[in-house]
XYZ file of C-alpha atoms in Angstrom:
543
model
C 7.853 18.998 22.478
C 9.674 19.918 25.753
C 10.886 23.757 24.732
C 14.589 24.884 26.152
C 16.270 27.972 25.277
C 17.771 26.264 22.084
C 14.235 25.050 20.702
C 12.505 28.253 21.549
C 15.220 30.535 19.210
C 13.379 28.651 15.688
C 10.256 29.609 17.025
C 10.588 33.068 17.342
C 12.417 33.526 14.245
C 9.525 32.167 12.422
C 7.272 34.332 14.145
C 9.384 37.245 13.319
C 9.301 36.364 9.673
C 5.344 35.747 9.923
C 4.937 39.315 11.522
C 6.712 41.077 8.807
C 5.376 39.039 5.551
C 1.903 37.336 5.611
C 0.215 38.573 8.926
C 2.025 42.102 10.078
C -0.453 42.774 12.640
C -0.723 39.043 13.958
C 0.080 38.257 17.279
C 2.575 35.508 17.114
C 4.960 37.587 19.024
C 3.108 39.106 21.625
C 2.055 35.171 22.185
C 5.577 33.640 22.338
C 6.760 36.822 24.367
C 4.261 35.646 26.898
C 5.248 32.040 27.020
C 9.346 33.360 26.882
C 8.116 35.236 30.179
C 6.782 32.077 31.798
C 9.560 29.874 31.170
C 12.081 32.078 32.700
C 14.330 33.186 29.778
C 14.857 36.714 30.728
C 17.642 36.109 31.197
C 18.594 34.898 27.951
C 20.028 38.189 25.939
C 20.065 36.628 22.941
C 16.254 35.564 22.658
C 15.256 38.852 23.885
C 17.024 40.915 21.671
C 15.069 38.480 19.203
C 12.143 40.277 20.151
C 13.111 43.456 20.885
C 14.789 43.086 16.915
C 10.966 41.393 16.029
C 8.815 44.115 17.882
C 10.769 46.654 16.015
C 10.221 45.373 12.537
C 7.120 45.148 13.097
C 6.671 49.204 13.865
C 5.422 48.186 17.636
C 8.719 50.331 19.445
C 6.549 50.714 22.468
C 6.147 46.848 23.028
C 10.319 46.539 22.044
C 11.152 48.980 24.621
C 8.995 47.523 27.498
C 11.335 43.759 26.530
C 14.430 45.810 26.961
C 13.739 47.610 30.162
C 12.246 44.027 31.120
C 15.831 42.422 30.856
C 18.047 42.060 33.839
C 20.966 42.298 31.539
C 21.548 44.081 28.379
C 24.089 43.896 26.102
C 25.531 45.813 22.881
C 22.909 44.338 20.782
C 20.062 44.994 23.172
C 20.746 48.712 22.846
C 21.821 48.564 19.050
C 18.975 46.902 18.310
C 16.755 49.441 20.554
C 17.894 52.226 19.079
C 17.870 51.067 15.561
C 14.497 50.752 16.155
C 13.333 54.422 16.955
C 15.325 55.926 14.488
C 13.880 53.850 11.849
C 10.782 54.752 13.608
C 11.684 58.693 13.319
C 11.990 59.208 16.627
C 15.039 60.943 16.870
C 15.202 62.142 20.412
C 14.489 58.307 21.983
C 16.927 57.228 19.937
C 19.711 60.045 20.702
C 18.947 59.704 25.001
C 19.140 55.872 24.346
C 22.224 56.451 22.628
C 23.600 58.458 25.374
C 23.124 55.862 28.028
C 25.172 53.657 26.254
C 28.235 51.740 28.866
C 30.488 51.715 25.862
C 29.494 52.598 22.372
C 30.931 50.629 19.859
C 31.214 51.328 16.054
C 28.329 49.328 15.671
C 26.323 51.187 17.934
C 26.946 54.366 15.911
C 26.280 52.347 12.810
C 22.702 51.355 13.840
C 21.713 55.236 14.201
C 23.492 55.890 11.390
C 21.573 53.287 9.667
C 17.943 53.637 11.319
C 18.099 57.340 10.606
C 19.034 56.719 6.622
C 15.993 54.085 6.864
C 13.743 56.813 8.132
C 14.471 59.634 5.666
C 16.223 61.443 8.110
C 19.309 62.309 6.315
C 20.328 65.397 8.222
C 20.724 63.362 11.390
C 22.517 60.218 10.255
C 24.721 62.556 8.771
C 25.360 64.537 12.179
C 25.965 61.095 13.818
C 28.205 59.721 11.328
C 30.584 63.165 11.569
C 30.578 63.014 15.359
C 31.695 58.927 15.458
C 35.200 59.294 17.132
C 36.428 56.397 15.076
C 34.749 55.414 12.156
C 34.966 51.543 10.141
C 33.736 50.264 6.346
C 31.204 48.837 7.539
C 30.085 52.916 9.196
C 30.798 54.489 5.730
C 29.146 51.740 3.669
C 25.833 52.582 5.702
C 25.978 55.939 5.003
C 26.967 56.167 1.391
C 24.225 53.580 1.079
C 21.784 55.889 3.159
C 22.648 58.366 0.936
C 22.289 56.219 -2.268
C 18.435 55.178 -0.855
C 17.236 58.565 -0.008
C 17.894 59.566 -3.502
C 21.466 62.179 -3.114
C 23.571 60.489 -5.153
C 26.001 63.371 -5.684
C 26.980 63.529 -2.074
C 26.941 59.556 -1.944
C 29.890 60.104 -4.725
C 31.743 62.928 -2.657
C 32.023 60.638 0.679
C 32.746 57.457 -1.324
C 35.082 59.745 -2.661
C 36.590 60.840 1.035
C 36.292 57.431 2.056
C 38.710 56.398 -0.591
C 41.085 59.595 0.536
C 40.877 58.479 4.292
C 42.760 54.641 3.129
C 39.559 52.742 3.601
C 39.472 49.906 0.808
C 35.404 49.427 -0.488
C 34.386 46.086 -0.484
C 31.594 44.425 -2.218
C 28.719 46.334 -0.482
C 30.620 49.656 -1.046
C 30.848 48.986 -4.988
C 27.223 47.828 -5.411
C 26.349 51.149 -3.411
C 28.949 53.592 -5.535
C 27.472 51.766 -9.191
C 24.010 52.839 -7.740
C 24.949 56.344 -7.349
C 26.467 56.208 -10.412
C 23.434 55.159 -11.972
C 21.168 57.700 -10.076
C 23.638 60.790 -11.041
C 25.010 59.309 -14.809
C 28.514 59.396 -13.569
C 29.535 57.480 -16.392
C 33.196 58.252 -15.772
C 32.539 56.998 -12.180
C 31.243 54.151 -12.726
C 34.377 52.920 -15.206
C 36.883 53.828 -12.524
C 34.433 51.352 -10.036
C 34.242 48.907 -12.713
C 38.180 49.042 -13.299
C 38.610 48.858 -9.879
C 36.717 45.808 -9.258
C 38.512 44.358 -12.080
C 42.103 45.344 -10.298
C 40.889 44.060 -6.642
C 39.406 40.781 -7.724
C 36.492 41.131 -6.248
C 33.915 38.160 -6.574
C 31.555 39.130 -9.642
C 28.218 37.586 -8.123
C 25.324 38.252 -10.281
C 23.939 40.900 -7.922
C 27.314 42.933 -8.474
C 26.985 41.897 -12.431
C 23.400 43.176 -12.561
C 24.566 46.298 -10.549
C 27.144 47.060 -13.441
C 24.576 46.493 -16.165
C 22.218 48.828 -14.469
C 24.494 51.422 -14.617
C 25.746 50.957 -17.604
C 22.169 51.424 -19.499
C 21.170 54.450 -17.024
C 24.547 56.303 -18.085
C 23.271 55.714 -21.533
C 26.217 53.565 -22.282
C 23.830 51.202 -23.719
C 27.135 48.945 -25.758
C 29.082 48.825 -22.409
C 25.922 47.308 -20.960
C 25.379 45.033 -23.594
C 28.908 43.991 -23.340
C 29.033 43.306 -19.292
C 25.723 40.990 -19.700
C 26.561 39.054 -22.573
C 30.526 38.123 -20.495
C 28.261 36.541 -17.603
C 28.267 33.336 -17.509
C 25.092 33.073 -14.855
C 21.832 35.125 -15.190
C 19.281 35.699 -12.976
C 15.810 37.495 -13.709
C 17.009 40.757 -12.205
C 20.153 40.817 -14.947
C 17.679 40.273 -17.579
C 15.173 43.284 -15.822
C 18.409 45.697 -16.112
C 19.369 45.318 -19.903
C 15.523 44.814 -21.109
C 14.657 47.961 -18.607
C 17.811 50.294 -19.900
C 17.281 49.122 -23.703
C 13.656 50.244 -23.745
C 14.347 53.539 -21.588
C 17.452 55.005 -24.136
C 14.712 53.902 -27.142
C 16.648 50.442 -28.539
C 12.552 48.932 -28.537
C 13.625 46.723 -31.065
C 16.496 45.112 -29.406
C 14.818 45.075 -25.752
C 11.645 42.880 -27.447
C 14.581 41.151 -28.981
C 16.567 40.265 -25.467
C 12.816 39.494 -23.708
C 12.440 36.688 -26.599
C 16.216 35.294 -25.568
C 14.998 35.690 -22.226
C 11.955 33.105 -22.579
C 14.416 30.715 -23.750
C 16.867 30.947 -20.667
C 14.801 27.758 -18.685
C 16.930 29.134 -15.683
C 14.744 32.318 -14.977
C 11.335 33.527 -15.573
C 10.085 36.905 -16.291
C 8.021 39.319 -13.713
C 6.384 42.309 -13.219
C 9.605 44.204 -13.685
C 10.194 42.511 -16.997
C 7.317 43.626 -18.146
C 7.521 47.265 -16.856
C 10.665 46.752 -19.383
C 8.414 45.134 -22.025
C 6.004 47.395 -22.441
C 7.758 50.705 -21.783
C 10.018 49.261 -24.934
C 6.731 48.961 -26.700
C 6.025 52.489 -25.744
C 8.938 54.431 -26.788
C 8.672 52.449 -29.818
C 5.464 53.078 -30.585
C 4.382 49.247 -31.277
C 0.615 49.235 -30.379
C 0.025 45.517 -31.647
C 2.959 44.175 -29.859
C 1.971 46.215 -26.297
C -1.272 45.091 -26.434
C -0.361 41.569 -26.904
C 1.854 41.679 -24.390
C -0.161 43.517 -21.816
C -3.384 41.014 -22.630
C -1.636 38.157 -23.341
C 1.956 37.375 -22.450
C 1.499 38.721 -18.771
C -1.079 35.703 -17.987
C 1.032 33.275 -19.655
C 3.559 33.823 -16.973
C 1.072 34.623 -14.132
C 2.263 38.086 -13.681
C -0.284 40.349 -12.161
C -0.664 43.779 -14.119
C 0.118 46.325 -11.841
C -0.198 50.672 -11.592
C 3.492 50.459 -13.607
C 2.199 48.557 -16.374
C -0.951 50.597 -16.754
C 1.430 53.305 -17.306
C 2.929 52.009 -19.601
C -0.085 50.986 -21.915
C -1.660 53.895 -21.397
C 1.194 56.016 -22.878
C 1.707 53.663 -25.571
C -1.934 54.663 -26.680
C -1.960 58.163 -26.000
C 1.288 58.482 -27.932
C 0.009 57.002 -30.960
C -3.146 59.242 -30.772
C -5.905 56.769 -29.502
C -6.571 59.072 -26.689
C -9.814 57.820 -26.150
C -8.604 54.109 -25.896
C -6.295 55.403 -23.733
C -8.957 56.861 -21.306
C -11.267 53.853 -21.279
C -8.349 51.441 -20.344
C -8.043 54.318 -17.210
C -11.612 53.937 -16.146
C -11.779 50.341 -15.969
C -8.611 49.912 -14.120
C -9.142 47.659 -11.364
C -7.092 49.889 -8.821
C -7.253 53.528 -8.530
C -4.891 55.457 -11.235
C -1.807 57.480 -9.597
C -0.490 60.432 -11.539
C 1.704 59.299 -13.415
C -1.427 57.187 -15.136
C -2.905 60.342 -15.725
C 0.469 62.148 -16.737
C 1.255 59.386 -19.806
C -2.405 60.137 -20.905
C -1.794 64.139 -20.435
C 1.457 63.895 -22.056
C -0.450 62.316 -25.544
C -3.124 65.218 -25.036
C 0.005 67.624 -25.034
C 1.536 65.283 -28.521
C -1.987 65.033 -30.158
C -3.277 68.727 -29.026
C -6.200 67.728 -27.277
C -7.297 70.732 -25.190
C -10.381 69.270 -23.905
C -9.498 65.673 -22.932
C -6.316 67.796 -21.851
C -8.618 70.038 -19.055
C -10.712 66.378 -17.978
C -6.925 64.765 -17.193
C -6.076 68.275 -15.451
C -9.076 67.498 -13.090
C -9.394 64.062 -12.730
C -5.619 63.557 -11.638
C -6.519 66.615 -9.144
C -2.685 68.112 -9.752
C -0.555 69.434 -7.407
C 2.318 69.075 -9.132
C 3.694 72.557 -11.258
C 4.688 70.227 -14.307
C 1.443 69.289 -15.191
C 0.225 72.382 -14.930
C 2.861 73.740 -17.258
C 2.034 71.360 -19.936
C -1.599 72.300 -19.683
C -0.694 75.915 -20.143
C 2.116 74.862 -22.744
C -0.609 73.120 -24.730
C -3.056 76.297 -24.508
C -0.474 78.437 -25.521
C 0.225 76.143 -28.611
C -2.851 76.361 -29.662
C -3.321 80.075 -28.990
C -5.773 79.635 -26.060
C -4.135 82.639 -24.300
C -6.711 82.914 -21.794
C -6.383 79.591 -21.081
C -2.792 79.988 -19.901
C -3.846 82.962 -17.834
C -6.071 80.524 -16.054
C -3.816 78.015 -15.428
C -1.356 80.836 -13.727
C -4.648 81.664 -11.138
C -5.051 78.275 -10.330
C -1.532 77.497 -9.625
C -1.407 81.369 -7.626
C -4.023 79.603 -5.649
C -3.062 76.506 -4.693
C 0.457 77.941 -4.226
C 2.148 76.141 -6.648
C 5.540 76.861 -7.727
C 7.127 76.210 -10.797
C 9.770 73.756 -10.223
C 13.021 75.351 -11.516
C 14.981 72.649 -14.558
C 18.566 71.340 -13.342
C 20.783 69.685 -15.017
C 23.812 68.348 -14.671
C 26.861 66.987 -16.454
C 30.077 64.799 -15.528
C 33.410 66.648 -15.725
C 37.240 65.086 -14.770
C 35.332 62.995 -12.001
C 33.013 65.559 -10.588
C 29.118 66.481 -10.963
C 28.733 70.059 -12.365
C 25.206 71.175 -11.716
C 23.080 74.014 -13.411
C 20.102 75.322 -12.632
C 17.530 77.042 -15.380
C 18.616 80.760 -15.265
C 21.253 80.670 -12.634
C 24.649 82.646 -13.379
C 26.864 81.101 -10.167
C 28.872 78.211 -12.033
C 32.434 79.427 -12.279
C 32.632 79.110 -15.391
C 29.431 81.092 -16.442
C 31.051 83.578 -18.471
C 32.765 81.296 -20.746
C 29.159 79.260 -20.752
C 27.902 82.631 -21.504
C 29.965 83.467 -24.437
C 29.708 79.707 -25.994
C 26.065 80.108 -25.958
C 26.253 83.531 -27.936
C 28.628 81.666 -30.333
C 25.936 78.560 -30.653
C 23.187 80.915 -31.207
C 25.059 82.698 -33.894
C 25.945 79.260 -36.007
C 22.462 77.916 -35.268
C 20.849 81.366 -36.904
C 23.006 80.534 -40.219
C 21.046 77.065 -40.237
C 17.705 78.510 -40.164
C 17.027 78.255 -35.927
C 13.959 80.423 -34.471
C 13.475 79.761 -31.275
C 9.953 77.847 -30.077
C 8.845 80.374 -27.765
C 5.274 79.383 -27.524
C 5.796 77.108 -24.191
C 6.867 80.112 -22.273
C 4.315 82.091 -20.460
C 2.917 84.706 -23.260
C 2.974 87.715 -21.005
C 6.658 88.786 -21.494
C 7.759 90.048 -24.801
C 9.233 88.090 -27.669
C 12.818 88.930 -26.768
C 12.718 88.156 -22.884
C 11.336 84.891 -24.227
C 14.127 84.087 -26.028
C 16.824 85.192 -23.428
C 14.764 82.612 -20.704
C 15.094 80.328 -23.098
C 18.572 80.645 -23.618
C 19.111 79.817 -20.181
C 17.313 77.097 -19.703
C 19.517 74.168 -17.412
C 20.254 71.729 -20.155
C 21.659 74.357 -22.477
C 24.135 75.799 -20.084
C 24.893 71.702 -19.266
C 25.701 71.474 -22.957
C 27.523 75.043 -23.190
C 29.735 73.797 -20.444
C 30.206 70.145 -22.276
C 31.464 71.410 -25.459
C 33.916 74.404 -23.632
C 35.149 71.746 -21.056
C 36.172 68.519 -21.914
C 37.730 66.581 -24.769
C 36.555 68.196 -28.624
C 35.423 64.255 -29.370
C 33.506 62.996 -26.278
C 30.153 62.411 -25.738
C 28.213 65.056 -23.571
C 26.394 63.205 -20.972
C 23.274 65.093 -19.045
C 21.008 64.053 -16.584
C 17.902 66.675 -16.145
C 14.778 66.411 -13.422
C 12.185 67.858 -15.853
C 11.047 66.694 -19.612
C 12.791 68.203 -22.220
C 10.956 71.069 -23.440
C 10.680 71.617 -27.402
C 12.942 73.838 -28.109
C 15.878 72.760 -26.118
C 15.423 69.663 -27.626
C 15.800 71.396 -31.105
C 18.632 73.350 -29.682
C 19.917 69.703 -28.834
C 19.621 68.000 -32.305
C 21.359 71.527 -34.359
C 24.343 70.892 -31.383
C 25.061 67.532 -32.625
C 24.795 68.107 -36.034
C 27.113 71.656 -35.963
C 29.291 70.697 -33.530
C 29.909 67.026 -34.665
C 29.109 65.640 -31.032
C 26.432 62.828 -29.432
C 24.651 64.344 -27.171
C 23.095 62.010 -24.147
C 20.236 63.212 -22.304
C 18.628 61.537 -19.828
C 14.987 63.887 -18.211
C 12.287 62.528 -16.271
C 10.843 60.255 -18.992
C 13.773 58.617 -20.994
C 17.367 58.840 -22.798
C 17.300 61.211 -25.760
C 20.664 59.851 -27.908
C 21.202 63.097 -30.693
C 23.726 62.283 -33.265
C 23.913 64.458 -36.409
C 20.413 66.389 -35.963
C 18.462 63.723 -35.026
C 16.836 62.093 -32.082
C 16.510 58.670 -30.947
C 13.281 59.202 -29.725
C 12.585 60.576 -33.345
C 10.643 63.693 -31.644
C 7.590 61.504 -30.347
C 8.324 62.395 -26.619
């Protein structure tokens, strides 16, 4: 076949796509690139910039910038496309001289640093770029409340989609899928209805990826009935729909009802279920505490659909037996793993040890998992102190001293008229901390009438009983729910996302809330959704 400049653009997309799936270090492109060279299509911007685009997907920057100083002419996309490519490759100063050197830099020039630096991790600098742009378009916001969204800060994703909205720029589908997300990360419930409503007032096209968005955050607000009601409206369903109701049903503890929707879901002929639908599957099985049905599923039902079992899944067995005490079940699935457990393996087995009081397999998980992380090292000491194995605890205190290991500190944080309020375990700075203050004195008071002692034993047993009890007092998630009940309506739920598991007694400070104070309580820590209506837990205190 006689190439030209119109035959040759095929081939190099398909040897882009080949050097970023199936063979990454292959060397389709350097091998076209040659032949592009011989036949004289320099001069061609727009297959060059295919390989400048190519070599930079492909992490080879070096080779990308030798095409672009190779070409006689360059255009917009030659240097957007160069300089996308060393920020994504975190090399911020290439990237800012390129930048620099640009004729005439368009939005979309900004964009792609914007952009590449999100991609990277390097927030701080897309941000910088993104407040110097003199003029700024959707399509520059969308990137960064979306780089925002990725790198995990979805409270200041809210507060520019927020200023966005302020500065008479109108989201568009991208935008919305990007504000549910944050929505989702943060549990801004409230939010996430004013994006729904709004999508419903623009009439925007509800695809199934925007559907499945709304879904998502729906079940990770812990509005588990709103989500229930968005999926069953759709009229089309793809697998990734199905992932976000069976995923969000299992992680607020409706087990029953997730096993439920998989079985509906092996009747829809249109999709068919993966590894995430299993993640969902067996994490339901989990917090449920259905042994048979996990194992079935994890032995059986996985091969029927050819899914691979993967670290997630694991996981999820492996909690499912530590929780229901087979610890040493539990341990022998571990060994025989076929890849190399991660922590959070080892954490789902720790966290039955901590359940089930196991000291010693407790110390072996401690070890094997080689822990960095303070958490673990908490619960270790936690579960010595339960026990009364003060020494224990002072041990665990050396070895983090040590290895320099910090505990992390709990936040928490709740949804108010629109905005995140944030609290921090011990911290006094929230505006409103005296009122939290004096709430908290008045919740103490009507919890001592019901018979409340405080569950000091998981704080560190060198401080005396009644410094205990005032660091408990202010741990993150009780200040959250001091603030809920002081600041917003006498009948709505209290909504609280937390970065640390609940610890026991703030989760019995949780259930005598609900039950005093007539109010559902919706927690959401690193693990899964606690729901507490009158005294009790959904999770039914097996967490």
């Amino acid at each position: 076949m006689q190439l030209s400049q119109h035959t040759f653009l095929p081939l190099l997309k398909a040897a882009a796509a080949a050097s970023t799936s199936a063979c990454p270090s292959s060397h389709c492109l350097p091998s076209l690139h040659a032949v592009h060279v011989k036949l004289g299509f320099l001069a061609n911007a727009r297959i060059t910039n295919g390989f400048i685009q190519g070599y930079c997907a492909t992490g080879r920057v070096t080779d990308a910038r030798r095409v672009f100083d190779e070409m006689p002419h360059r255009d917009t996309v030659s240097f957007n496309s160069m300089i996308h490519g060393y920020a994504v490759s975190g090399d911020v100063r290439s990237a800012r001289h390129l930048f620099e050197q640009v004729p005439a830099p368009t939005p979309i020039t900004w964009t792609s640093m914007v952009a590449g630096f999100c991609h990277a991790g390097d927030v701080e600098s897309a941000r910088r770029v993104f407040e110097e742009m003199p003029q700024r378009d959707l399509v520059s916001w969308n990137a960064m409340v979306s780089g925002l969204v990725g790198n995990k800060r979805p409270v200041e994703a809210l507060c520019l989609f927020g200023r966005m909205m302020e500065e008479g720029f109108v989201p568009n589908r991208g935008t919305v899928v990007s504000a549910l997300s944050a929505c989702a990360s943060a549990g801004a419930l409230e939010t996430g209805k004013w994006v729904h409503a709004f999508v419903e007032k623009k009439r925007l096209w509800w695809d199934v990826f925007l559907c499945t968005a709304l879904v998502d955050m729906y079940a990770k607000c812990g509005a588990v009935e709103l989500a229930l009601n968005v999926f069953t409206s759709l009229r089309a369903r793809n697998t990734c729909t199905w992932n976000a109701l069976i995923n969000g049903l299992a992680m607020n503890g409706y087990s029953a009802k997730a096993l439920d929707m998989f079985r509906q879901m092996e009747l829809d002929m249109t999709v068919v279920p993966d590894k995430v639908t299993f993640v969902g599957v067996l994490l339901a099985c989990s917090h449920g505490g259905f042994v048979d049905a996990g194992k079935e599923h994890f032995y059986m039902t996985s091969k029927k659909y050819g899914v691979g079992l993967i670290l997630e899944h694991y996981a999820c067995m492996v909690d499912l037996l530590a929780r229901s005490g087979h610890l040493q079940e539990a341990y022998k699935l571990i060994s025989e793993m076929p890849m190399k457990p991660d922590v959070v393996v080892w954490r789902a087995l720790l966290g039955g040890c901590r359940l089930h009081k196991n000291v010693k397999m407790a110390e072996t998980v401690i070890t094997e998992m080689e822990a960095t992380c303070s958490g673990d090292h908490v619960l270790l000491s936690n579960l010595y102190a339960a026990v009364g194995r003060w020494n224990g605890v002072e041990d665990v205190r050396r070895t983090m001293r040590s290895k320099g290991i910090e505990k992390i500190p709990g936040c928490s944080s709740v949804e108010m008229d629109g905005s995140i309020h944030e609290f921090i375990s011990g911290d006094k700075s929230h505006p409103s901390y005296d009122d939290i203050h004096a709430k908290l004195t008045e919740i103490g008071g009507r919890m001592q009438q019901q018979g409340y002692v405080r569950e000091t034993a998981e704080v560190f047993y060198d401080i005396e009983d009644e410094e205990k009890e005032h660091a408990l007092g202010h741990h993150s998630e009780k200040l959250a729910i001091a603030f809920g009940l002081i600041g917003g309506p006498p009948d709505a739920t209290i909504r609280i996302v937390k970065n640390l598991r609940f610890c026991m007694d703030c989760h019995k400070f949780a259930k005598l809330v609900s039950k005093i104070y007539h109010r559902e309580i919706v927690v959401r820590d690193r693990a899964r959704f606690h729901h507490f209506r009158g005294g009790t837990c959904s999770c039914n205190d097996f967490w």
